[in-house]
């Protein structure tokens, strides 16, 4: 399963660490990462993959829990949707 | 990883309210016909429960994994007037209740197809179905009905037009809100996924998945970047934007069709507004340069929008169908409501707009004392626009019983609220009571 993870919110210490720790716990591999600050807003995108045996909702739910705990907007979407709209 | 395009897509969904308005499963009921009505209804129930068993689950899964909202899950069926005709039942309310029961148990939002096609005349089932409409739509919560009263090939059935004016009145007498479940069509299409007018046409396969997309906010937002530029740029921008929006529809339809093991029918690339701010077709027209929707120029701007939506969308998906264009339902569009309330938009202008966009006089509340003949006159006018221009038109109006111009009717949720609009009170009664059929129009000498 290949997916795009986006994290948006106020910049704070340890965002990358917290998100990647959670991903490691879930056995999710990061294959690309991009991070920037836009008007003090932290914006991070990760391309991630994991074994199909792990349910999508399991990954999604634990990431949104992390999002709630840290006050960040964390979403995860399967990669194909971006290709569908942006590529021919 | 192309971060800009990822951000653009996320913005389209979260801020500009791009969504899949509906995944509609079309199901043929021809194999449920039985001379015993009870048996027919049992077969209908069984078929709906079998074919659509996983529809909601699959749609929810797609929504969760891809992060694209799928607002409604719906079913359309073969017009019940054709299915029930063999049964000898005296009225067809029980069929509507069977549809409602299945839809409720399946978790489906709406089920369409309590319909009759009478553009040229009535068969026995059509008569009974139309008589059953007021009770059927009152005693169920998810059933939608439609009646096709005209077509370019056969003209306009004035008897049906006259009858439907009364049906709308009868329906409103119980509760005006019920009227939003009934559409009166000319040139109805057989693969429309949008309600209340969806039914599964006789030429369709046994079971198909049709998808209706939406995204007025995305178009509006794209147009904000081309302020003051020539109208050609506006058209190009709309085309490019609707191309992207429609790709989403194609993608989701493919996923749903594979997951359900059902062929993918069509994408209906309509701009369907909701009462939410920033999800309005009227706002697009105003972004094109009108002070308010309803101003002179509105029809031209809408014609450009409707045409550019089709041009952008047709290349983006395998099969386009349904109504495909821009919808202008008054109650479902926050900016339309504002324009009506401010006196900037009247029914006559809306009628002109229906000549160049998809569908017609939609979700418009009119005074409760409007006569059945006047409503029939409005239906006849819309049908004439459709029949002569070779396009689909429809009427979904709500006589607001006990209310007058300036009052409001509240529908709730996606359906919004409608300010009661003034209607010309000169009577068309003698015209409507003539009955008969307006002949099909000539297809040459067009001026």
PDB file of C-alpha atoms in Angstrom, chain A residues 4 6 32-34 38 43 45-47 56-57 60 75-78 80-82 84-88, chain B residues 1-3 5-10 12-14 18 61 64-68 243-244 247-248 251 315:
ATOM      1  CA  UNK A   4       0.663  10.215   0.853  1.00  0.00           C
ATOM      2  CA  UNK A   6       0.328  15.293   4.901  1.00  0.00           C
ATOM      3  CA  UNK A  32      10.127  10.302   0.350  1.00  0.00           C
ATOM      4  CA  UNK A  33       9.789  13.323   2.569  1.00  0.00           C
ATOM      5  CA  UNK A  34       9.391  17.039   1.965  1.00  0.00           C
ATOM      6  CA  UNK A  38       4.554  28.483   4.796  1.00  0.00           C
ATOM      7  CA  UNK A  43       3.700  21.643   6.035  1.00  0.00           C
ATOM      8  CA  UNK A  45       4.452  15.570   3.006  1.00  0.00           C
ATOM      9  CA  UNK A  46       5.627  11.994   3.125  1.00  0.00           C
ATOM     10  CA  UNK A  47       5.286   9.190   0.661  1.00  0.00           C
ATOM     11  CA  UNK A  56      -5.521   1.129   6.008  1.00  0.00           C
ATOM     12  CA  UNK A  57      -7.894   2.255   8.719  1.00  0.00           C
ATOM     13  CA  UNK A  60      -5.205   6.162   9.521  1.00  0.00           C
ATOM     14  CA  UNK A  75      -4.172  13.048   6.853  1.00  0.00           C
ATOM     15  CA  UNK A  76      -3.327  10.048   4.837  1.00  0.00           C
ATOM     16  CA  UNK A  77      -4.644   9.228   1.385  1.00  0.00           C
ATOM     17  CA  UNK A  78      -3.775   6.476  -1.056  1.00  0.00           C
ATOM     18  CA  UNK A  80      -3.487   6.881  -6.762  1.00  0.00           C
ATOM     19  CA  UNK A  81      -5.977   9.697  -6.213  1.00  0.00           C
ATOM     20  CA  UNK A  82      -3.299  12.322  -6.856  1.00  0.00           C
ATOM     21  CA  UNK A  84      -5.855  10.355 -11.197  1.00  0.00           C
ATOM     22  CA  UNK A  85      -6.374  14.091 -11.071  1.00  0.00           C
ATOM     23  CA  UNK A  86      -2.957  15.385 -12.033  1.00  0.00           C
ATOM     24  CA  UNK A  87      -1.606  12.919 -14.613  1.00  0.00           C
ATOM     25  CA  UNK A  88      -2.833  11.618 -17.940  1.00  0.00           C
TER      26      UNK A  88
ATOM     27  CA  UNK B   1       6.899  13.413  -5.035  1.00  0.00           C
ATOM     28  CA  UNK B   2       5.163  16.354  -6.672  1.00  0.00           C
ATOM     29  CA  UNK B   3       4.312  18.412  -3.646  1.00  0.00           C
ATOM     30  CA  UNK B   5       0.078  18.945  -7.222  1.00  0.00           C
ATOM     31  CA  UNK B   6      -0.537  17.053  -3.980  1.00  0.00           C
ATOM     32  CA  UNK B   7      -1.260  20.326  -2.188  1.00  0.00           C
ATOM     33  CA  UNK B   8      -3.517  21.451  -5.038  1.00  0.00           C
ATOM     34  CA  UNK B   9      -5.569  18.266  -4.815  1.00  0.00           C
ATOM     35  CA  UNK B  10      -5.857  18.516  -1.039  1.00  0.00           C
ATOM     36  CA  UNK B  12      -9.585  21.211  -3.933  1.00  0.00           C
ATOM     37  CA  UNK B  13     -11.072  18.677  -1.542  1.00  0.00           C
ATOM     38  CA  UNK B  14     -10.770  20.409   1.807  1.00  0.00           C
ATOM     39  CA  UNK B  18     -14.697  19.011  -4.387  1.00  0.00           C
ATOM     40  CA  UNK B  61     -14.025   2.425   2.171  1.00  0.00           C
ATOM     41  CA  UNK B  64     -11.703   6.642   3.913  1.00  0.00           C
ATOM     42  CA  UNK B  65      -8.715   5.425   1.904  1.00  0.00           C
ATOM     43  CA  UNK B  66      -8.585   8.154  -0.717  1.00  0.00           C
ATOM     44  CA  UNK B  67      -9.822  11.045   1.374  1.00  0.00           C
ATOM     45  CA  UNK B  68     -12.481  12.095  -1.131  1.00  0.00           C
ATOM     46  CA  UNK B 243     -11.215  18.162 -16.549  1.00  0.00           C
ATOM     47  CA  UNK B 244      -9.499  17.589 -13.206  1.00  0.00           C
ATOM     48  CA  UNK B 247     -10.948  12.686 -13.559  1.00  0.00           C
ATOM     49  CA  UNK B 248     -11.828  12.228  -9.930  1.00  0.00           C
ATOM     50  CA  UNK B 251     -11.298   7.295 -10.836  1.00  0.00           C
ATOM     51  CA  UNK B 315     -12.292  14.066 -22.496  1.00  0.00           C
TER      52      UNK B 315
END
